Amino acid sequence: MKTGRPLRVGVMISGRGSNLQALLEACAGADFPARIVLVVSNRADAPGLSLAQAAGVPVKVLPHRDFASRDAFDAAVSEAFESVAVELICMAGFMRLLSAGFVERWRDRLINIHPALLPAFKGLDTHRRALAAGAKEHGCTVHYVRHEMDSGPVIGQAAVPVLPGDSADTLAARVLEAEHRLYPHCLRLIAEGRVRVRGETAEIMAKGAPT
Ligand code: GRF
């Protein structure tokens, strides 16, 4: 995906937007190889919307309940991103399942951050489940999106220790800090053209390696 100009990125959110904020801050760097050109939320009350607006990034609210079907909602999201020539979509706390058609339309151009070291702890409530399982390490994963939930080629992972006395909240806070470093890092790798998807795995190439 290396073009010599910043990669045009769209972000999908449903809520808080702390990962969106991390991506906005990274993209504000003069030499960062990506720019966020549109943020789409399915919720009008998502706090992340004001973070985008504060950074001067256009937002579009598409309330899913306004659409007759999942396909109709997904088509509107695609059209919003395509209308501003988005090349890569980052899901950042977007809390709705996407149709197979949407995932296929954006295949290898759609990434997500999940708060666990995939393939462990797919789904919701990962921090509580990691504690219940007695995991000694937990973390986060940035991956290309496939139709099966929380699956797809892994771009990067960051591990954090599980510490004695951790609650789901303290563990979540430690993972979230790691998320805020990992997501911009993975976006940079893609924007620099250093990620090659081969089937179900992603290969990371060294800086300056021939593509
Ligand atoms: C993060 O933990 C992310 O990994 C998960 O949803 C949460 C979103 O948080 N997919 P935020 O909206 O980015 O603060």
Short mmCIF file of C-alpha atoms and ligand atoms in Angstrom, two decimals:
data_model
loop_
_atom_site.label_atom_id
_atom_site.label_comp_id
_atom_site.label_asym_id
_atom_site.label_seq_id
_atom_site.Cartn_x
_atom_site.Cartn_y
_atom_site.Cartn_z
CA MET A 1 0.00 0.00 0.00
CA LYS A 2 2.93 2.35 -0.46
CA THR A 3 2.16 5.31 -2.68
CA GLY A 4 4.52 8.12 -1.67
CA ARG A 5 1.66 10.18 -0.25
CA PRO A 6 -0.14 9.63 3.06
CA LEU A 7 -2.49 6.67 3.13
CA ARG A 8 -6.14 7.78 3.33
CA VAL A 9 -7.65 6.16 6.42
CA GLY A 10 -11.23 5.88 7.68
CA VAL A 11 -12.03 4.96 11.28
CA MET A 12 -15.17 3.24 12.59
CA ILE A 13 -16.20 3.78 16.20
CA SER A 14 -19.15 3.18 18.51
CA GLY A 15 -17.99 4.70 21.78
CA ARG A 16 -15.19 6.17 23.88
CA GLY A 17 -12.66 6.57 21.08
CA SER A 18 -9.39 6.29 22.99
CA ASN A 19 -7.83 4.24 20.19
CA LEU A 20 -9.18 6.77 17.68
CA GLN A 21 -7.40 9.46 19.74
CA ALA A 22 -4.14 7.50 19.58
CA LEU A 23 -4.49 7.22 15.80
CA LEU A 24 -5.39 10.93 15.46
CA GLU A 25 -2.31 11.91 17.43
CA ALA A 26 -0.06 9.65 15.38
CA CYS A 27 -1.49 10.91 12.10
CA ALA A 28 -0.94 14.51 13.18
CA GLY A 29 2.82 13.90 13.04
CA ALA A 30 4.33 15.60 10.00
CA ASP A 31 6.20 12.49 8.85
CA PHE A 32 3.50 9.93 9.70
CA PRO A 33 2.55 8.12 6.47
CA ALA A 34 -1.25 8.11 7.01
CA ARG A 35 -4.08 10.63 7.43
CA ILE A 36 -7.54 10.08 8.89
CA VAL A 37 -10.02 11.55 6.42
CA LEU A 38 -13.33 10.38 7.93
CA VAL A 39 -14.66 8.91 11.17
CA VAL A 40 -17.94 6.98 11.02
CA SER A 41 -19.96 6.16 14.12
CA ASN A 42 -23.13 4.09 14.36
CA ARG A 43 -24.00 6.00 17.54
CA ALA A 44 -24.73 9.72 17.67
CA ASP A 45 -23.66 9.86 21.32
CA ALA A 46 -20.24 8.26 20.84
CA PRO A 47 -17.75 10.37 22.84
CA GLY A 48 -15.13 9.65 20.18
CA LEU A 49 -16.96 11.91 17.72
CA SER A 50 -15.89 15.02 19.58
CA LEU A 51 -12.27 13.80 19.59
CA ALA A 52 -12.34 13.65 15.80
CA GLN A 53 -14.00 17.05 15.56
CA ALA A 54 -11.42 18.57 17.91
CA ALA A 55 -8.74 17.28 15.55
CA GLY A 56 -10.54 18.80 12.57
CA VAL A 57 -11.46 15.42 11.06
CA PRO A 58 -14.89 15.07 9.39
CA VAL A 59 -17.36 12.73 11.07
CA LYS A 60 -20.44 10.94 9.83
CA VAL A 61 -23.08 9.41 12.08
CA LEU A 62 -24.94 6.48 10.56
CA PRO A 63 -27.36 5.18 13.23
CA HIS A 64 -27.78 1.50 12.42
CA ARG A 65 -31.43 1.60 13.49
CA ASP A 66 -32.17 3.96 10.59
CA PHE A 67 -31.44 1.15 8.13
CA ALA A 68 -33.78 -1.64 7.14
CA SER A 69 -31.09 -4.32 7.22
CA ARG A 70 -27.48 -4.97 8.13
CA ASP A 71 -26.62 -5.01 4.43
CA ALA A 72 -28.20 -1.58 3.92
CA PHE A 73 -26.26 -0.15 6.89
CA ASP A 74 -23.00 -1.69 5.69
CA ALA A 75 -23.55 -0.34 2.17
CA ALA A 76 -24.00 3.17 3.58
CA VAL A 77 -20.75 2.83 5.55
CA SER A 78 -18.91 1.66 2.43
CA GLU A 79 -20.33 4.52 0.39
CA ALA A 80 -19.31 7.08 3.03
CA PHE A 81 -15.72 5.85 2.96
CA GLU A 82 -15.58 5.42 -0.78
CA SER A 83 -16.91 8.95 -1.33
CA VAL A 84 -13.71 10.29 0.25
CA ALA A 85 -11.40 7.71 -1.36
CA VAL A 86 -10.53 5.85 1.85
CA GLU A 87 -7.86 3.20 1.24
CA LEU A 88 -7.85 1.51 4.66
CA ILE A 89 -10.51 1.28 7.38
CA CYS A 90 -9.49 0.98 11.04
CA MET A 91 -12.14 -0.36 13.39
CA ALA A 92 -11.60 1.15 16.82
CA GLY A 93 -14.23 -0.04 19.27
CA PHE A 94 -16.88 -0.49 16.59
CA MET A 95 -19.46 -2.71 18.27
CA ARG A 96 -21.50 -4.19 15.45
CA LEU A 97 -20.98 -7.30 13.42
CA LEU A 98 -20.31 -6.60 9.77
CA SER A 99 -21.85 -8.51 6.89
CA ALA A 100 -19.83 -10.94 4.80
CA GLY A 101 -20.35 -8.59 1.86
CA PHE A 102 -18.77 -5.65 3.69
CA VAL A 103 -15.81 -7.72 4.87
CA GLU A 104 -15.26 -9.03 1.35
CA ARG A 105 -15.57 -5.57 -0.22
CA TRP A 106 -12.82 -4.30 2.10
CA ARG A 107 -10.76 -7.49 2.19
CA ASP A 108 -7.18 -6.73 3.30
CA ARG A 109 -8.15 -3.06 3.61
CA LEU A 110 -10.02 -3.43 6.93
CA ILE A 111 -8.27 -3.83 10.28
CA ASN A 112 -9.37 -4.10 13.90
CA ILE A 113 -7.90 -3.96 17.38
CA HIS A 114 -8.94 -6.64 19.84
CA PRO A 115 -8.11 -6.57 23.57
CA ALA A 116 -6.53 -10.02 23.81
CA LEU A 117 -3.67 -12.02 22.36
CA LEU A 118 -5.60 -13.74 19.57
CA PRO A 119 -6.47 -16.49 19.00
CA ALA A 120 -7.00 -16.51 22.80
CA PHE A 121 -10.09 -14.80 24.18
CA LYS A 122 -12.09 -13.88 21.12
CA GLY A 123 -15.33 -12.04 21.84
CA LEU A 124 -16.31 -9.74 24.70
CA ASP A 125 -15.23 -9.43 28.31
CA THR A 126 -11.68 -10.54 27.56
CA HIS A 127 -10.05 -9.14 30.70
CA ARG A 128 -12.36 -10.91 33.12
CA ARG A 129 -12.00 -14.15 31.18
CA ALA A 130 -8.18 -13.88 31.10
CA LEU A 131 -8.16 -13.48 34.89
CA ALA A 132 -10.59 -16.38 35.35
CA ALA A 133 -8.35 -18.59 33.19
CA GLY A 134 -5.31 -17.73 35.32
CA ALA A 135 -3.46 -16.26 32.34
CA LYS A 136 -0.09 -14.81 33.27
CA GLU A 137 0.08 -12.68 30.13
CA HIS A 138 -2.63 -10.78 28.33
CA GLY A 139 -2.55 -8.09 25.68
CA CYS A 140 -3.93 -6.87 22.40
CA THR A 141 -3.89 -7.72 18.71
CA VAL A 142 -4.25 -5.70 15.52
CA HIS A 143 -5.47 -7.89 12.69
CA TYR A 144 -7.05 -7.83 9.26
CA VAL A 145 -10.75 -8.56 9.49
CA ARG A 146 -12.31 -11.75 8.22
CA HIS A 147 -15.95 -12.69 8.46
CA GLU A 148 -15.49 -14.98 11.45
CA MET A 149 -15.42 -12.72 14.52
CA ASP A 150 -11.97 -11.73 15.87
CA SER A 151 -10.10 -13.70 13.27
CA GLY A 152 -7.86 -12.76 10.38
CA PRO A 153 -4.16 -12.23 9.63
CA VAL A 154 -2.35 -10.79 12.67
CA ILE A 155 -0.37 -7.61 12.00
CA GLY A 156 0.93 -7.01 15.49
CA GLN A 157 0.49 -7.95 19.13
CA ALA A 158 1.54 -6.43 22.44
CA ALA A 159 1.67 -8.45 25.65
CA VAL A 160 1.34 -7.14 29.20
CA PRO A 161 1.79 -9.07 32.45
CA VAL A 162 -1.16 -10.11 34.55
CA LEU A 163 -0.19 -8.94 38.06
CA PRO A 164 -1.23 -10.38 41.41
CA GLY A 165 -4.29 -8.53 42.66
CA ASP A 166 -5.37 -7.39 39.19
CA SER A 167 -9.07 -6.72 38.66
CA ALA A 168 -10.61 -6.70 35.20
CA ASP A 169 -10.38 -2.91 35.35
CA THR A 170 -6.70 -2.66 36.27
CA LEU A 171 -5.84 -5.26 33.66
CA ALA A 172 -7.95 -3.47 31.04
CA ALA A 173 -6.17 -0.19 31.77
CA ARG A 174 -2.77 -1.85 31.27
CA VAL A 175 -3.90 -3.45 28.01
CA LEU A 176 -5.41 -0.17 26.80
CA GLU A 177 -2.06 1.62 27.20
CA ALA A 178 -0.53 -1.09 25.04
CA GLU A 179 -3.36 -0.70 22.49
CA HIS A 180 -2.59 2.98 22.14
CA ARG A 181 1.00 2.18 21.17
CA LEU A 182 0.26 -0.87 19.05
CA TYR A 183 -2.46 0.52 16.78
CA PRO A 184 -0.44 3.50 15.44
CA HIS A 185 2.57 1.21 15.04
CA CYS A 186 0.58 -1.26 12.92
CA LEU A 187 -0.98 1.54 10.89
CA ARG A 188 2.50 2.86 10.15
CA LEU A 189 3.66 -0.59 9.01
CA ILE A 190 0.76 -0.82 6.55
CA ALA A 191 1.16 2.76 5.32
CA GLU A 192 4.86 2.16 4.73
CA GLY A 193 3.96 -0.80 2.55
CA ARG A 194 5.63 -3.26 4.91
CA VAL A 195 2.72 -5.67 5.43
CA ARG A 196 2.02 -8.39 2.90
CA VAL A 197 -1.02 -10.60 3.38
CA ARG A 198 -0.53 -14.16 2.23
CA GLY A 199 -3.75 -16.08 2.71
CA GLU A 200 -4.41 -16.11 6.42
CA THR A 201 -1.13 -14.69 7.65
CA ALA A 202 0.47 -11.27 7.37
CA GLU A 203 4.16 -10.98 6.70
CA ILE A 204 6.01 -7.93 8.05
CA MET A 205 8.92 -6.80 5.92
CA ALA A 206 12.00 -5.00 7.22
CA LYS A 207 12.25 -1.30 6.52
CA GLY A 208 13.74 -0.68 3.11
CA ALA A 209 13.17 -4.29 1.94
CA PRO A 210 12.02 -4.57 -1.69
CA THR A 211 8.23 -4.94 -1.94
C1 GRF B 1 -10.75 -1.34 22.97
O1 GRF B 1 -10.42 -2.10 24.10
C2 GRF B 1 -10.56 -2.16 21.73
O2 GRF B 1 -9.55 -3.09 21.83
C3 GRF B 1 -11.90 -2.85 21.59
O3 GRF B 1 -12.84 -1.91 22.02
C4 GRF B 1 -12.23 -0.99 22.92
C5 GRF B 1 -12.47 0.36 22.36
O4 GRF B 1 -12.01 1.37 23.22
N1 GRF B 1 -12.10 -3.31 20.24
P1 GRF B 1 -11.91 2.84 22.67
O5 GRF B 1 -13.29 3.25 22.15
O6 GRF B 1 -10.87 2.86 21.58
O7 GRF B 1 -11.48 3.68 23.86
#
